XYZ file of C-alpha atoms in Angstrom:
246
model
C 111.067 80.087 81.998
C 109.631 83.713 80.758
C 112.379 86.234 81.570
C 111.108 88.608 79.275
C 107.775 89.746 77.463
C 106.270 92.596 75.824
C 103.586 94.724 76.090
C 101.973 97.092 73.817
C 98.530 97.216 74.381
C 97.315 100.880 74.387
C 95.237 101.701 77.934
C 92.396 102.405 76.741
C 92.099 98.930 74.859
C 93.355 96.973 78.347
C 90.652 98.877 80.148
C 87.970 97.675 77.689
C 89.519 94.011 76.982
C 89.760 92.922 80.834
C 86.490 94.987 81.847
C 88.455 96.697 84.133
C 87.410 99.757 86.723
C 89.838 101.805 86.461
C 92.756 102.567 83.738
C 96.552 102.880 84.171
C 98.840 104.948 81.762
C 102.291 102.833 80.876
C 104.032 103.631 77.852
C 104.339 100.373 75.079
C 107.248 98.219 76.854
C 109.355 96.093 74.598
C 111.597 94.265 76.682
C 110.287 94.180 80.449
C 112.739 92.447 82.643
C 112.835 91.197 85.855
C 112.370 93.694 88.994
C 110.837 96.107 86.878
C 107.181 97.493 87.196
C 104.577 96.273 84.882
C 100.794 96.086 85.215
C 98.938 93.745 86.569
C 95.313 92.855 86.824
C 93.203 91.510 89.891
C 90.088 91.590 91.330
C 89.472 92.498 95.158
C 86.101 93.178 97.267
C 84.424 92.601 93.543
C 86.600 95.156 91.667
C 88.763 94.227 88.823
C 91.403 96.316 88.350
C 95.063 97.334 86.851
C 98.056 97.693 89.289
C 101.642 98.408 88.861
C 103.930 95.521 90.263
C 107.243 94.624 90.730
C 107.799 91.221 88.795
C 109.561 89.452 91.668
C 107.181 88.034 93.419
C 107.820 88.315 97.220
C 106.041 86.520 100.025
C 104.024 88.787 102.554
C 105.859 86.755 105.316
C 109.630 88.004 103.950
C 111.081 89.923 106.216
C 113.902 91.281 104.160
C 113.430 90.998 100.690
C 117.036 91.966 99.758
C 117.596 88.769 101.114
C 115.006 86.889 99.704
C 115.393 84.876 95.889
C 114.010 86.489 93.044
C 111.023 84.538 91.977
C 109.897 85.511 88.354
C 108.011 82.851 87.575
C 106.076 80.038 90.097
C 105.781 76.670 88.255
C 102.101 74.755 87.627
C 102.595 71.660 88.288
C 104.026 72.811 92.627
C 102.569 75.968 92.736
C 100.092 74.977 95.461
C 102.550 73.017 97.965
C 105.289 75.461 98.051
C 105.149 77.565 100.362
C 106.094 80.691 98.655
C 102.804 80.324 96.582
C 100.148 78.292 97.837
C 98.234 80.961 100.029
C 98.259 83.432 96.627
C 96.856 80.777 94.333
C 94.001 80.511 96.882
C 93.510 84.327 97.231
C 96.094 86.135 94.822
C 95.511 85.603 91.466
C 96.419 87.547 88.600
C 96.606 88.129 84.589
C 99.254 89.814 83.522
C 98.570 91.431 79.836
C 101.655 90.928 77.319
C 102.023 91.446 73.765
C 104.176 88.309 73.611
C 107.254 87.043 75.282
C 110.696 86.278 74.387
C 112.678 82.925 74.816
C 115.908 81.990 74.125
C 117.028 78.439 71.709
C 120.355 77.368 71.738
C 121.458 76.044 68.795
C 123.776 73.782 67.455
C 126.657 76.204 67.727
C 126.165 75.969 71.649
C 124.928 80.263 71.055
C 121.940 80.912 72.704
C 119.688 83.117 70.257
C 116.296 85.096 71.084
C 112.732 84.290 70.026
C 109.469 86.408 70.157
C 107.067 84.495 70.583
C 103.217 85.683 69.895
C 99.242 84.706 69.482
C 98.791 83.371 65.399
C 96.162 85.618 65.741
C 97.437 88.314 66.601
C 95.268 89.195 69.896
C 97.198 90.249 73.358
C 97.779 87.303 75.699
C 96.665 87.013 79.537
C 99.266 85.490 81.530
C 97.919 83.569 84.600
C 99.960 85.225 87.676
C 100.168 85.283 91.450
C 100.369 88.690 93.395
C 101.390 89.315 96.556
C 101.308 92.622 99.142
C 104.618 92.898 100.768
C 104.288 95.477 103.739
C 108.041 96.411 105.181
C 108.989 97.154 108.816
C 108.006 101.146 108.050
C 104.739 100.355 106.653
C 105.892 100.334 103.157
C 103.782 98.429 100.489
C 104.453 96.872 97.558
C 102.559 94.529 95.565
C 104.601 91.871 93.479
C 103.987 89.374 90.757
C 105.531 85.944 89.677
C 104.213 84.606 86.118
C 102.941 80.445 86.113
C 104.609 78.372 83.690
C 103.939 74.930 82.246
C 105.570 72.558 80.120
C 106.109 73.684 76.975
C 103.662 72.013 74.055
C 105.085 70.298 71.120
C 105.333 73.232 68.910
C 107.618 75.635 71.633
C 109.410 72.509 73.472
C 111.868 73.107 69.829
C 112.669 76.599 71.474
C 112.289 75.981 75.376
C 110.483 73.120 77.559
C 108.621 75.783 79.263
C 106.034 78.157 78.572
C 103.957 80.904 80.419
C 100.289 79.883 81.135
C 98.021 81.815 78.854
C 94.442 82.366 79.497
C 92.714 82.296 76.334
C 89.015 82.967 76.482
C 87.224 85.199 78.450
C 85.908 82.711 80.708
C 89.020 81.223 81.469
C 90.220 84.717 82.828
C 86.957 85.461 84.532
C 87.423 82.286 86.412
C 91.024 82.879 87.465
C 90.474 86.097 88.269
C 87.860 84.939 90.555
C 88.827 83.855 93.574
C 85.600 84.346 95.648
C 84.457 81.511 93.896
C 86.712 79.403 92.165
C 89.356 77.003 94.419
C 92.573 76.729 94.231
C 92.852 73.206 92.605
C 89.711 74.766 89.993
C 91.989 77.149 89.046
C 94.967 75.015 88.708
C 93.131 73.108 86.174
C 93.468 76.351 83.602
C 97.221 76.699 83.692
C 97.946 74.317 81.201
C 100.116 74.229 77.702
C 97.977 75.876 74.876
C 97.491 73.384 71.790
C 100.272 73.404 68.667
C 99.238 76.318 66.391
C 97.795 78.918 68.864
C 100.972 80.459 68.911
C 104.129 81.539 66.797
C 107.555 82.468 66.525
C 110.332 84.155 64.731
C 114.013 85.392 65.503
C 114.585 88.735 67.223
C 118.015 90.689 67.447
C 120.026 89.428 70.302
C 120.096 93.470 72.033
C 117.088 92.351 73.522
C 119.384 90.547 75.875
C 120.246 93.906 77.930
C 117.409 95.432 79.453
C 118.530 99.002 78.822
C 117.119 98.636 75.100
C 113.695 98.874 75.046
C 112.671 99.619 70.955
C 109.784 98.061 68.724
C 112.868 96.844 66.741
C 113.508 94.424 69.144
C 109.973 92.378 68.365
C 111.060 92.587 64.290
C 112.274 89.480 62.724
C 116.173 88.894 61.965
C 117.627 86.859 59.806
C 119.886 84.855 61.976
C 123.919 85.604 60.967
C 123.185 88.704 59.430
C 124.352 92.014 60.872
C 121.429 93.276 63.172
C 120.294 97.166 63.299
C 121.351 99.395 65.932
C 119.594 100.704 68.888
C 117.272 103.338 69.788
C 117.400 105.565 72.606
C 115.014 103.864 75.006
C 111.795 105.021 76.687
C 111.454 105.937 80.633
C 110.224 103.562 82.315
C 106.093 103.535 83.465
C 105.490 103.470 86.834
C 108.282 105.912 88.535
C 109.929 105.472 90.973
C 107.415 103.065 93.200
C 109.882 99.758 93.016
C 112.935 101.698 94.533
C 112.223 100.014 97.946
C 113.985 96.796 96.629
C-alpha cells in the first residue's frame, strides 16, 4: 500500500518532463495524504495534461460518495475485473508525478517506523494511476485518482510486500497514457515490480505520520532511536478549496 508520497518537482520541470499542454502551480508537497488534492496527468481528445485530483478514487456510478470506501490505491493483479476499476483502466489512465513515497516497516519491537523511499538515481517517478469524473446530483465535478500497486520486488518486500507501479521510461508512460491506442490488458502488462536496485531507502522521522506536517525535514534521514527534530509550520495546501465537496 502507498498512503503517502512526495512531490517536489518544480512546474515548470513537470510541464517539460511529461510534454504536457498546459502547467499547474502546486507548492513542493512533502507528505500528501489521502483525500487531499494532488496533480495528476492524462491525456483526453489528444491533449496531455496536469489536473488537480482528489486521491480517493470514486466511481462515476457512486451516488453518494460520503458513503462510498476510500480507495487510495487499486491493485494490478484485479484491477480489470473489479468493478470499481475496470472501465478506467480501459479509458482512465493516469501518471501521477511523485518525488518518492513513504512506507512503513515494523520491526522487531512490534513499532511500526517510516521509510522514504526514492529513484537511485535520483529522477522523479511516474506512478501508473486511474482517474475518474465524479459528477454529483447538482452537477458538481470532481475528478479522482487511486494509485496501482504491485507486489513488492525483493529489495522493498524487507519494508512492505507492496509497491506503487512506476513507469520508468518515456515510452512506458506514453503508452499508458495512451488509451486511444493501447488496451486495457496492453497496459496491464506495464504495472509491474521495478528490478532490485532501481530504487532506495532510508529512515524518516515518524511526524510524517500526521498529515498536518508537511516540511522537507520529513524526507531527511534519521537515525532510528535518536531524538528526531521538531516541526515546521506547514505550507497551505495547492489546489484550494476544490475537494470540499467530499
Amino acid at each position: 500500500m502507498c498512503g503517502r508520497y512526495a512531490s517536489t518537482l518544480p512546474p515548470e520541470m513537470m510541464t517539460e518532463l511529461f510534454k504536457l499542454l498546459n502547467r499547474v502551480e502546486m507548492v513542493p508537497r512533502y507528505n500528501i495524504a489521502p483525500t487531499q488534492p494532488i496533480v495528476a496527468i492524462w491525456e483526453a481528445e489528444g491533449r496531455r495534461e496536469a489536473h488537480f485530483a482528489r486521491w480517493g478514487f470514486v466511481p462515476n456510478w457512486v451516488k453518494d460518495p460520503r458513503e462510498f470506501p476510500l480507495l487510495i490505491n487499486a491493485r494490478a493483479e484485479s484491477m480489470s475485473e473489479k468493478p470499481a476499476f475496470r472501465d478506467r483502466v480501459k479509458h482512465g489512465r493516469c501518471i501521477v508525478p511523485a518525488s518518492g513515497y513513504y512506507e512503513w516497516h515494523t520491526g522487531p519491537d512490534k513499532k511500526k517506523h517510516p521509510y522514504y523511499i526514492t529513484r537511485v538515481d535520483g529522477q522523479p517517478m511516474a506512478l501508473a494511476g486511474l482517474y475518474s469524473n465524479w459528477i454529483g446530483p447538482n452537477g458538481e465535478e470532481v475528478d479522482t485518482v487511486a494509485t496501482i500497486t504491485v507486489a513488492a520486488n525483493p529489495q522493498l518486500s524487507v519494508i512492505h510486500d507492496r509497491m506503487p507501479a512506476i513507469l520508468l521510461s518515456e515510452n512506458q508512460q506514453d503508452n499508458w497514457l495512451n488509451v486511444r491506442d493501447v488496451r486495457a490488458h496492453e497496459a496491464a502488462q506495464m504495472a509491474l515490480p521495478l528490478e532490485d536496485g532501481a530504487l532506495k531507502f532510508h529512515p524518516v522521522s515518524t511526524r510524517v505520520n500526521s498529515a498536518r506536517d508537511d516540511d522537507a525535514g520529513l524526507i531527511e534521514p534519521v537515525e532510528l532511536g535518536k531524538p528526531e527534530p521538531a516541526a515546521v509550520k506547514p505550507k497551505k495546501l495547492a489546489g484550494g478549496g476544490q475537494m470540499d465537496l467530499f
